[in-house]
Amino acid sequence: MNTPLAPTPLTPGARSMDEEAAALQKEREEAEKPPFLSLGTQGAQFVYYARRTEQLFHWNPREHTPVNLRFLAPVEWWQKTLDPDGKLTLRQVMDRALDYCIATTGNRKFNADAIRKCGVWDEDGNAVYHAGNAVYLFCPENEQERPFLPVDHARTGKPLYLPGKPLPAPSDDMLTDEEGNTVAAFIGAHSWKRGEDAFLCLGLVTQSILSGYLRFRAHGWINAPSGSGKTTLRESVQLLLGDMARYFKGLETTDAGLRQKLESDSCPVIFDEADSDNAAKTANMGRILALLRTATDGDVGITKGGADGKSVTYLMRNAFLLFSVRSMIEKSSEQSRIFELELEKKEPSETAPLFQRHNELGAVIRSGDLGRKYVTRIIYRAPDIRRNIEALRQYLSEQGEEGRRAEMFATVYASAHFVTSGRDLTPQDMQECADMAAGSDYARVLDDDGERCLEWLLGYSPPIAGSRTLREFIKEAASAEVSEESAVLERYGLYARKTADGDKCVYFAATRKNRKISEIFKGSEWEGVNVKKVLLNVKGLDEQFFRTNTKVNSKTRGIRIPFNSIIH
């Protein structure tokens, strides 16, 4: 009689003894797991999670019917658990199931924060990466072998990580400091208007990876005129973050649609074409910005009622990065949460070598899978980043920066730092950040309605001018007595002039005869409002007579806007 040969490594489907043992151990562990978790009570409802269907159930006491209870666990489990001796009828077993559910729930209250979708989260100080179809716990003590360990998504006493759209798995290899410099140079290889914008963009993208782990999240708005490389920058961010980010486009996207798609994810949000050309889109962006404001701190959920009378709570813990031709930030509550960064259109002779360098770096990132390594490094460094953010925030506060502005700069600066370095921030680093904050108008808060109204006026882009704003037309018209720019401005009731003492200013004809006022302020909070009264509240602005035609002696009233209020 021939003895059957043992499987060899060449036999299809063959596994080693260690693999067989590991598989059996995993099967035993899966069998020992309870089929459902009791998550607590929410009002008069009991909240459960069923492993088999990977669903949440919100039931009132009457909904604990025998049929419904089978969604939590099979009949055989109920019988084995509640009637191990087999003395009860099936009806009696299922009658006891309600008492069992109440007993396992106890007096715990359901916490929406215990339900987590995809992204990076804080669990007892450690970073947990929920990749949709797998959960990874990052372990600093395990760095030599592997920086992370797969863990169960539904562990007793831990947050519940609901399955979602699969995200990229972490890389076994983390980004080195040298490779981090490549990533930083890649973000820098764009036509930034200000040198520090590249560094701040790197920090914004980096901290967005840790949206669910950090206590505070900053947001970025990239203003980019046509031809300045907005699409290239967005694609660069997408190359680094990959499918870890959630992507939206255009203001046809509603706040409700965005909220429901995120479903309490803590993934970065990339929003392209955040531009408005009508009142409906402007109003829609206002509601999306309200979500953004909530996401900044993100500790309070947004609760919405459903058609079935049951409420759903969404935790907004996402860092937003928006792209548009012109920013739509109006309120001071938004300006204190959002960095406005700018790209500018440059001559081809300037941009050609820049984008050649960009393409070379992009090829290096693709071939070396640096995007996935970058994300893995940042998740692994999450505790260090958060600790350094707090130290830097305290330092900036001592230097006189107000609370939220200190948090914004600390979060972005410390995050960018750990892309290229594994050491803590030095006193020199902290002072560099303080100097950057003190010398800039980032996150500048406009104190009153008048200043915001003036910003809207100067930031308006006439339809005939493409992406150029009235502010840009004024700057160009001020250098010439007669120009095409002056003609465009005068169509909108703006006149560039010199005062008797030689100072430059602009007069704005804020009268009923100026029919363009309704066009300029359409969709804003000043639509239909007497903007003259609003603008006269701005310090330095006053009403004076001026000549609309320098060759004619007749004068009209207008609001005098000093040039320094325009070129700030």
Coordinates of C-alpha atoms in Angstrom, one line a residue:
M1 CA 0.0 0.0 0.0
N2 CA 1.5 3.3 -1.0
T3 CA 1.7 6.1 1.6
P4 CA 0.4 9.4 0.3
L5 CA 3.1 12.0 -0.1
A6 CA 3.0 15.0 2.2
P7 CA 2.3 18.3 0.4
T8 CA 5.4 20.1 -0.8
P9 CA 5.9 23.9 -1.3
L10 CA 5.4 23.2 -5.0
T11 CA 1.9 21.6 -4.4
P12 CA -0.8 24.1 -5.2
G13 CA -2.5 25.3 -2.0
A14 CA 0.0 23.6 0.2
R15 CA 0.8 25.3 3.6
S16 CA 3.6 24.7 6.1
M17 CA 2.8 23.3 9.6
D18 CA 3.3 26.8 11.1
E19 CA 0.8 28.2 8.6
E20 CA -1.7 25.4 9.4
A21 CA -1.3 26.1 13.1
A22 CA -1.8 29.8 12.6
A23 CA -4.9 29.2 10.5
L24 CA -6.4 26.9 13.1
Q25 CA -5.7 29.4 15.8
K26 CA -7.3 32.1 13.8
E27 CA -10.4 29.9 13.3
R28 CA -10.7 29.2 17.0
E29 CA -10.4 33.0 17.8
E30 CA -13.1 33.8 15.2
A31 CA -15.4 31.1 16.7
E32 CA -14.9 32.5 20.2
K33 CA -15.8 36.1 19.2
P34 CA -19.4 37.1 20.2
P35 CA -21.7 37.4 17.2
F36 CA -22.7 40.9 18.1
L37 CA -21.7 43.8 20.4
S38 CA -24.0 45.8 22.6
L39 CA -22.8 49.4 22.2
G40 CA -25.1 51.1 24.7
T41 CA -28.4 53.0 24.7
Q42 CA -29.3 56.2 22.8
G43 CA -32.4 57.6 24.3
A44 CA -35.0 54.8 24.2
Q45 CA -33.0 52.8 21.7
F46 CA -30.5 50.0 22.1
V47 CA -27.6 50.0 19.7
Y48 CA -26.0 46.8 18.4
Y49 CA -23.3 45.8 15.9
A50 CA -23.8 42.4 14.2
R51 CA -20.6 40.7 12.9
R52 CA -22.2 38.5 10.3
T53 CA -23.9 41.4 8.4
E54 CA -21.5 44.1 9.6
Q55 CA -24.5 46.3 10.3
L56 CA -25.6 48.6 13.1
F57 CA -29.0 48.2 14.6
H58 CA -31.0 50.8 16.6
W59 CA -34.0 49.2 18.3
N60 CA -36.5 50.2 20.9
P61 CA -37.6 47.5 23.3
R62 CA -40.6 46.4 21.1
E63 CA -38.3 45.9 18.1
H64 CA -36.5 43.0 20.0
T65 CA -38.6 40.5 18.2
P66 CA -37.5 36.8 17.6
V67 CA -37.1 37.7 13.9
N68 CA -35.0 40.8 14.5
L69 CA -32.8 39.0 17.1
R70 CA -31.8 36.5 14.5
F71 CA -30.0 39.4 12.7
L72 CA -27.8 39.6 15.8
A73 CA -27.0 35.9 16.1
P74 CA -28.1 32.6 14.7
V75 CA -30.8 30.6 16.6
E76 CA -28.1 28.0 17.5
W77 CA -26.1 30.6 19.4
W78 CA -29.1 31.8 21.3
Q79 CA -29.9 28.3 22.3
K80 CA -26.4 27.4 23.3
T81 CA -26.0 30.6 25.3
L82 CA -29.4 30.9 27.0
D83 CA -30.3 27.2 27.2
P84 CA -27.2 25.1 27.5
D85 CA -29.1 22.1 28.9
G86 CA -31.7 22.2 26.1
K87 CA -34.7 22.3 28.5
L88 CA -36.5 25.3 26.9
T89 CA -38.6 25.7 23.8
L90 CA -37.3 28.0 21.0
R91 CA -40.0 30.5 22.0
Q92 CA -38.8 30.5 25.6
V93 CA -35.2 31.0 24.5
M94 CA -36.1 34.0 22.3
D95 CA -38.2 35.5 25.1
R96 CA -35.1 35.5 27.3
A97 CA -33.0 37.1 24.5
L98 CA -34.4 40.6 25.4
D99 CA -33.3 40.2 29.0
Y100 CA -29.9 39.1 27.8
C101 CA -29.6 42.2 25.6
I102 CA -30.5 44.5 28.4
A103 CA -28.1 42.8 30.8
T104 CA -25.2 43.0 28.3
T105 CA -25.9 46.6 27.5
G106 CA -26.2 47.6 31.2
N107 CA -26.3 51.4 31.8
R108 CA -23.8 52.3 29.1
K109 CA -24.7 55.2 26.9
F110 CA -24.0 55.0 23.2
N111 CA -21.1 57.2 22.2
A112 CA -21.0 58.2 18.5
D113 CA -17.2 58.5 18.8
A114 CA -17.1 54.7 19.4
I115 CA -18.2 54.2 15.8
R116 CA -15.3 54.9 13.4
K117 CA -15.1 54.7 9.7
C118 CA -11.9 54.9 7.5
G119 CA -8.9 57.0 8.4
V120 CA -6.4 57.5 11.2
W121 CA -7.7 57.5 14.8
D122 CA -6.4 57.8 18.4
E123 CA -6.7 54.7 20.5
D124 CA -5.2 55.0 24.0
G125 CA -2.5 57.4 22.5
N126 CA -1.6 55.0 19.7
A127 CA -2.4 55.7 16.1
V128 CA -4.8 53.2 14.5
Y129 CA -5.2 53.2 10.7
H130 CA -8.6 51.9 9.5
A131 CA -8.1 51.0 5.9
G132 CA -11.7 50.0 5.2
N133 CA -11.2 46.2 5.0
A134 CA -8.4 46.0 7.6
V135 CA -7.4 47.8 10.8
Y136 CA -3.7 48.4 11.7
L137 CA -2.3 49.4 15.1
F138 CA 1.0 51.2 14.9
C139 CA 3.4 50.0 17.5
P140 CA 6.7 51.9 18.1
E141 CA 8.2 49.0 20.0
N142 CA 7.7 46.8 16.9
E143 CA 9.6 49.1 14.6
Q144 CA 12.4 46.7 13.8
E145 CA 10.2 44.0 12.5
R146 CA 7.1 45.9 11.2
P147 CA 5.8 49.3 12.4
F148 CA 2.2 48.1 12.6
L149 CA 0.1 45.1 13.6
P150 CA -3.3 44.0 12.1
V151 CA -6.0 43.9 14.7
D152 CA -9.7 43.0 14.8
H153 CA -12.1 45.7 13.8
A154 CA -14.6 44.9 16.6
R155 CA -12.7 44.4 19.9
T156 CA -14.5 44.4 23.2
G157 CA -13.9 47.6 25.1
K158 CA -12.4 49.4 22.0
P159 CA -13.9 51.6 19.4
L160 CA -15.8 49.8 16.6
Y161 CA -14.2 50.3 13.2
L162 CA -17.0 49.8 10.6
P163 CA -15.9 48.3 7.3
G164 CA -15.7 50.8 4.4
K165 CA -14.2 51.4 1.0
P166 CA -10.7 49.8 1.0
L167 CA -7.8 52.2 1.4
P168 CA -4.2 51.5 0.6
A169 CA -2.5 49.2 3.1
P170 CA 0.5 50.7 5.0
S171 CA 3.9 50.1 3.5
D172 CA 6.4 47.7 5.2
D173 CA 9.0 50.4 4.5
M174 CA 8.7 53.9 5.8
L175 CA 9.9 57.0 4.1
T176 CA 13.5 58.0 4.9
D177 CA 14.5 61.6 5.7
E178 CA 16.1 61.8 2.2
E179 CA 12.9 60.6 0.6
G180 CA 11.0 63.1 2.7
N181 CA 13.1 65.8 1.1
T182 CA 12.0 64.6 -2.3
V183 CA 8.3 64.8 -1.2
A184 CA 8.9 68.4 0.1
A185 CA 10.7 69.4 -3.1
F186 CA 7.8 67.9 -5.1
I187 CA 5.3 70.1 -3.4
G188 CA 7.6 73.1 -3.7
A189 CA 7.9 72.6 -7.5
H190 CA 4.8 74.7 -8.3
S191 CA 4.4 78.4 -9.1
W192 CA 3.8 79.6 -5.6
K193 CA 3.2 83.3 -5.1
R194 CA 5.0 83.3 -1.7
G195 CA 7.9 81.1 -0.8
E196 CA 6.4 79.9 2.5
D197 CA 3.2 78.8 0.8
A198 CA 5.0 75.6 -0.4
F199 CA 6.0 74.7 3.2
L200 CA 2.5 75.4 4.5
C201 CA 0.9 73.3 1.8
L202 CA 3.2 70.4 2.8
G203 CA 2.1 70.8 6.4
L204 CA -1.6 71.0 5.4
V205 CA -1.4 67.9 3.4
T206 CA 0.6 66.0 6.1
Q207 CA -1.7 66.9 9.0
S208 CA -4.7 65.9 6.9
I209 CA -3.5 62.3 7.1
L210 CA -3.9 62.5 10.9
S211 CA -7.4 64.2 10.8
G212 CA -9.0 61.7 13.2
Y213 CA -5.9 61.6 15.5
L214 CA -5.3 65.3 16.1
R215 CA -7.4 67.4 18.4
F216 CA -7.3 70.3 15.9
R217 CA -7.3 70.4 12.1
A218 CA -6.3 73.3 9.9
H219 CA -7.7 73.7 6.4
G220 CA -6.2 75.1 3.2
W221 CA -7.7 77.1 0.3
I222 CA -5.6 77.2 -2.8
N223 CA -6.4 80.3 -5.0
A224 CA -5.0 79.7 -8.5
P225 CA -5.8 81.8 -11.6
S226 CA -6.2 80.0 -14.9
G227 CA -2.8 78.7 -16.2
S228 CA -1.1 78.8 -12.9
G229 CA -0.9 75.1 -12.3
K230 CA -4.0 74.4 -10.1
T231 CA -4.7 71.0 -11.7
T232 CA -1.0 70.0 -11.5
L233 CA -0.9 70.8 -7.8
R234 CA -4.2 68.9 -7.1
E235 CA -2.8 65.9 -9.0
S236 CA 0.4 66.1 -7.0
V237 CA -1.5 66.0 -3.7
Q238 CA -3.5 63.0 -5.1
L239 CA -0.3 61.2 -6.0
L240 CA 0.9 61.5 -2.4
L241 CA -2.4 60.7 -0.7
G242 CA -3.8 58.3 -3.2
D243 CA -7.1 56.7 -2.4
M244 CA -6.7 57.6 1.3
A245 CA -8.3 61.0 0.5
R246 CA -11.9 61.7 -0.5
Y247 CA -12.3 63.7 -3.7
F248 CA -15.1 66.1 -4.5
K249 CA -15.6 68.5 -7.5
G250 CA -17.8 71.5 -8.1
L251 CA -20.5 73.2 -6.1
E252 CA -23.1 70.9 -7.5
T253 CA -21.9 68.8 -4.5
T254 CA -24.3 69.5 -1.6
D255 CA -23.4 69.6 2.0
A256 CA -25.7 66.7 2.7
G257 CA -24.1 64.6 -0.1
L258 CA -20.7 65.3 1.2
R259 CA -21.6 64.5 4.8
Q260 CA -23.3 61.2 3.8
K261 CA -20.4 60.1 1.6
L262 CA -17.9 60.8 4.4
E263 CA -20.0 58.8 6.9
S264 CA -17.8 59.8 9.9
D265 CA -14.5 59.0 8.0
S266 CA -11.5 60.9 9.1
C267 CA -9.9 60.9 5.7
P268 CA -8.5 64.1 4.0
V269 CA -11.0 65.9 1.8
I270 CA -9.8 67.4 -1.5
F271 CA -12.4 69.7 -3.0
D272 CA -11.7 71.0 -6.5
E273 CA -13.5 73.8 -8.4
A274 CA -14.9 75.4 -5.3
D275 CA -16.0 78.4 -7.4
S276 CA -19.4 80.0 -7.6
D277 CA -21.1 81.7 -10.5
N278 CA -24.6 82.0 -9.0
A279 CA -26.5 82.5 -5.8
A280 CA -27.4 78.8 -5.4
K281 CA -23.8 77.7 -5.5
T282 CA -22.7 80.5 -3.2
A283 CA -25.3 79.4 -0.7
N284 CA -24.2 75.8 -1.1
M285 CA -20.6 76.7 -0.4
G286 CA -21.7 78.5 2.7
R287 CA -23.2 75.3 4.0
I288 CA -20.1 73.3 3.1
L289 CA -18.0 75.9 5.0
A290 CA -20.2 75.3 8.0
L291 CA -19.2 71.6 7.9
L292 CA -15.6 72.7 7.6
R293 CA -15.9 74.9 10.7
T294 CA -17.4 71.9 12.6
A295 CA -14.6 69.6 11.4
T296 CA -11.9 72.0 12.8
D297 CA -12.4 70.7 16.3
G298 CA -14.7 67.8 15.5
D299 CA -15.5 66.8 19.0
V300 CA -19.2 67.5 18.6
G301 CA -21.2 65.4 16.1
I302 CA -23.8 66.6 13.6
T303 CA -27.1 64.9 14.4
K304 CA -29.7 64.6 11.7
G305 CA -33.2 63.0 11.9
G306 CA -34.1 60.3 9.5
A307 CA -37.4 59.5 7.7
D308 CA -37.9 56.5 10.1
G309 CA -37.8 58.9 13.1
K310 CA -34.3 57.7 14.2
S311 CA -31.4 60.1 14.4
V312 CA -28.0 59.6 12.8
T313 CA -24.9 61.3 14.2
Y314 CA -21.9 62.3 11.9
L315 CA -18.6 63.2 13.4
M316 CA -16.8 65.6 11.1
R317 CA -13.1 65.1 11.7
N318 CA -11.7 65.9 8.2
A319 CA -9.1 68.4 7.1
F320 CA -10.2 70.1 3.9
L321 CA -8.0 71.3 1.0
L322 CA -10.0 73.4 -1.5
F323 CA -9.0 74.6 -4.9
S324 CA -10.5 77.5 -6.8
V325 CA -9.8 80.5 -9.0
R326 CA -11.0 82.8 -6.2
S327 CA -11.5 82.2 -2.5
M328 CA -15.1 82.4 -1.2
I329 CA -14.0 82.9 2.5
E330 CA -16.1 85.7 4.0
K331 CA -16.6 85.1 7.7
S332 CA -14.0 85.7 10.4
S333 CA -14.9 82.3 11.8
E334 CA -13.6 80.8 8.5
Q335 CA -10.6 83.0 8.2
S336 CA -9.4 81.8 11.6
R337 CA -9.5 78.2 10.4
I338 CA -8.2 78.3 6.8
F339 CA -4.8 79.1 5.3
E340 CA -5.3 80.9 2.0
L341 CA -2.4 80.0 -0.3
E342 CA -1.8 81.3 -3.8
L343 CA -0.4 80.1 -7.1
E344 CA 0.4 82.7 -9.7
K345 CA 0.7 82.6 -13.5
K346 CA 4.2 83.1 -14.6
E347 CA 6.1 83.5 -17.8
P348 CA 6.8 80.2 -19.7
S349 CA 10.5 80.8 -19.3
E350 CA 10.0 80.7 -15.5
T351 CA 7.7 77.8 -15.4
A352 CA 9.4 75.4 -17.9
P353 CA 12.3 74.4 -15.7
L354 CA 10.0 74.4 -12.6
F355 CA 7.6 71.9 -14.1
Q356 CA 10.4 69.8 -15.6
R357 CA 11.8 69.5 -12.1
H358 CA 8.2 68.6 -10.9
N359 CA 7.9 65.9 -13.5
E360 CA 11.3 64.4 -12.6
L361 CA 10.4 64.3 -8.9
G362 CA 6.9 62.8 -9.7
A363 CA 8.6 60.0 -11.6
V364 CA 10.8 59.2 -8.5
I365 CA 7.8 59.2 -6.2
R366 CA 5.9 56.8 -8.5
S367 CA 8.8 54.4 -9.1
G368 CA 9.6 54.3 -5.3
D369 CA 6.0 54.1 -4.1
L370 CA 6.9 57.1 -1.9
G371 CA 3.3 58.2 -1.5
R372 CA 2.4 55.1 0.5
K373 CA 5.7 55.3 2.4
Y374 CA 5.0 58.9 3.2
V375 CA 1.5 58.1 4.6
T376 CA 3.0 55.2 6.6
R377 CA 5.7 57.4 8.1
I378 CA 3.3 60.1 9.2
I379 CA 1.0 57.6 10.9
Y380 CA 3.9 56.0 12.7
R381 CA 5.1 59.5 13.8
A382 CA 1.6 60.6 14.9
P383 CA 2.4 60.6 18.7
D384 CA 5.6 62.6 18.1
I385 CA 3.8 65.0 15.8
R386 CA 0.9 65.6 18.3
R387 CA 3.4 66.1 21.2
N388 CA 5.4 68.7 19.2
I389 CA 2.3 70.5 18.0
E390 CA 1.3 71.1 21.7
A391 CA 4.8 72.3 22.6
L392 CA 4.9 74.6 19.6
R393 CA 1.4 75.9 20.4
Q394 CA 2.4 76.8 23.9
Y395 CA 5.5 78.6 22.6
L396 CA 3.5 80.6 20.1
S397 CA 1.0 81.6 22.7
E398 CA 3.8 82.9 24.9
Q399 CA 5.0 84.9 21.9
G400 CA 1.6 86.6 21.7
E401 CA -0.2 84.7 19.0
E402 CA -3.9 84.3 19.8
G403 CA -5.4 80.8 20.5
R404 CA -6.7 79.5 17.2
R405 CA -3.9 81.1 15.1
A406 CA -1.3 79.6 17.3
E407 CA -3.0 76.2 16.9
M408 CA -3.1 76.6 13.1
F409 CA 0.6 77.5 12.7
A410 CA 1.7 74.9 15.3
T411 CA -0.3 72.1 13.6
V412 CA 0.9 72.8 10.1
Y413 CA 4.6 73.6 10.9
A414 CA 5.1 70.6 13.1
S415 CA 3.5 68.3 10.6
A416 CA 5.7 69.6 7.8
H417 CA 8.8 69.2 10.0
F418 CA 8.3 65.5 10.4
V419 CA 8.2 64.8 6.7
T420 CA 12.0 65.4 6.5
S421 CA 13.1 64.9 10.1
G422 CA 12.6 62.4 12.9
R423 CA 13.8 64.6 15.7
D424 CA 11.8 66.9 17.9
L425 CA 11.5 70.6 17.2
T426 CA 14.4 72.7 18.4
P427 CA 14.1 76.2 20.0
Q428 CA 15.4 77.5 16.6
D429 CA 12.6 75.7 14.8
M430 CA 10.0 77.1 17.2
Q431 CA 11.3 80.7 16.7
E432 CA 11.3 80.2 13.0
C433 CA 7.6 79.3 13.2
A434 CA 6.9 82.3 15.4
D435 CA 8.7 84.6 12.9
M436 CA 6.6 83.1 10.1
A437 CA 3.4 83.7 12.0
A438 CA 4.3 87.2 13.2
G439 CA 5.3 88.4 9.7
S440 CA 2.3 87.1 7.8
D441 CA -1.3 87.8 7.3
Y442 CA -2.3 84.1 7.1
A443 CA -5.5 83.4 8.9
R444 CA -6.1 87.1 9.2
V445 CA -9.4 87.8 10.9
L446 CA -11.5 90.7 9.5
D447 CA -13.1 92.3 12.5
D448 CA -16.2 93.8 11.0
D449 CA -18.8 93.6 8.3
G450 CA -17.3 96.5 6.4
E451 CA -13.9 95.0 5.9
R452 CA -15.4 91.7 4.7
C453 CA -17.6 93.7 2.3
L454 CA -14.5 95.5 0.9
E455 CA -12.7 92.2 0.5
W456 CA -15.6 90.8 -1.5
L457 CA -15.7 94.0 -3.8
L458 CA -11.9 93.8 -4.5
G459 CA -11.9 90.1 -5.0
Y460 CA -14.7 90.1 -7.5
S461 CA -13.8 88.8 -11.0
P462 CA -15.8 90.4 -13.9
P463 CA -17.1 87.9 -16.4
I464 CA -15.3 89.7 -19.2
A465 CA -12.0 89.4 -17.4
G466 CA -11.5 85.7 -16.9
S467 CA -10.0 85.1 -13.5
R468 CA -8.6 88.6 -12.9
T469 CA -10.0 90.4 -9.9
L470 CA -10.9 94.1 -9.5
R471 CA -8.0 94.4 -7.1
E472 CA -5.6 93.3 -9.9
F473 CA -7.2 95.7 -12.3
I474 CA -6.8 98.6 -9.8
K475 CA -3.1 97.8 -9.3
E476 CA -2.4 97.9 -13.0
A477 CA -4.6 100.9 -13.7
A478 CA -2.9 103.0 -11.0
S479 CA 0.3 103.0 -13.1
A480 CA -1.3 104.7 -16.1
E481 CA -3.6 107.6 -16.7
V482 CA -5.5 105.8 -19.5
S483 CA -5.6 102.1 -20.0
E484 CA -7.8 99.1 -20.8
E485 CA -7.8 98.3 -17.1
S486 CA -9.3 101.8 -16.3
A487 CA -12.0 101.2 -18.8
V488 CA -13.0 97.9 -17.2
L489 CA -13.0 99.5 -13.7
E490 CA -15.1 102.4 -14.8
R491 CA -17.8 100.0 -16.0
Y492 CA -18.0 98.8 -12.4
G493 CA -18.1 102.3 -10.9
L494 CA -14.4 102.3 -9.8
Y495 CA -12.1 105.2 -10.7
A496 CA -8.3 105.2 -10.0
R497 CA -7.1 108.7 -9.2
K498 CA -4.4 110.7 -7.5
T499 CA -5.3 113.1 -4.6
A500 CA -4.0 116.7 -4.4
D501 CA -1.1 115.5 -2.3
G502 CA -0.1 112.9 -4.9
D503 CA -1.4 109.8 -3.0
K504 CA -3.1 107.1 -5.1
C505 CA -6.7 106.1 -4.3
V506 CA -9.8 104.6 -5.9
Y507 CA -13.3 106.1 -5.8
F508 CA -16.2 103.7 -5.8
A509 CA -19.6 105.1 -7.0
A510 CA -21.8 103.2 -4.5
T511 CA -25.0 104.8 -5.8
R512 CA -28.3 103.5 -7.3
K513 CA -27.1 104.6 -10.7
N514 CA -24.3 102.0 -10.5
R515 CA -26.2 99.0 -11.8
K516 CA -23.1 96.8 -11.5
I517 CA -23.4 96.8 -7.7
S518 CA -26.0 94.1 -7.9
E519 CA -23.8 92.0 -10.1
I520 CA -20.7 92.4 -7.9
F521 CA -22.5 91.4 -4.7
K522 CA -24.9 88.8 -6.1
G523 CA -25.0 85.7 -3.9
S524 CA -23.1 87.4 -1.0
E525 CA -24.6 88.5 2.3
W526 CA -24.6 92.1 1.0
E527 CA -26.9 91.3 -1.9
G528 CA -29.7 93.9 -1.9
V529 CA -28.0 95.8 1.0
N530 CA -26.9 99.5 0.9
V531 CA -23.2 98.7 0.6
K532 CA -22.2 102.4 0.9
K533 CA -23.3 102.4 4.6
V534 CA -21.4 99.1 5.1
L535 CA -18.2 100.3 3.5
L536 CA -18.1 103.6 5.3
N537 CA -17.7 101.7 8.6
V538 CA -14.2 100.7 7.4
K539 CA -11.4 102.8 9.0
G540 CA -9.8 105.0 6.4
L541 CA -12.7 105.0 4.0
D542 CA -14.8 108.1 3.6
E543 CA -17.2 109.8 1.2
Q544 CA -15.9 112.5 -1.1
F545 CA -16.7 114.3 -4.3
F546 CA -14.6 113.3 -7.3
R547 CA -14.6 113.7 -11.1
T548 CA -15.7 110.6 -13.1
N549 CA -14.3 112.4 -16.1
T550 CA -11.1 114.3 -15.6
K551 CA -11.8 116.5 -18.6
V552 CA -15.2 117.6 -17.3
N553 CA -15.7 119.8 -14.2
S554 CA -18.8 118.1 -12.8
K555 CA -18.4 116.0 -9.7
T556 CA -20.2 113.1 -8.1
R557 CA -20.1 111.4 -4.7
G558 CA -18.0 108.3 -4.1
I559 CA -16.3 106.3 -1.4
R560 CA -12.6 107.0 -1.4
I561 CA -10.5 103.8 -0.9
P562 CA -6.8 104.5 0.0
F563 CA -4.4 102.5 -2.1
N564 CA -2.8 100.9 0.9
S565 CA -6.3 99.3 1.7
I566 CA -6.1 97.6 -1.7
I567 CA -2.5 96.3 -1.9
H568 CA -2.2 94.8 1.7

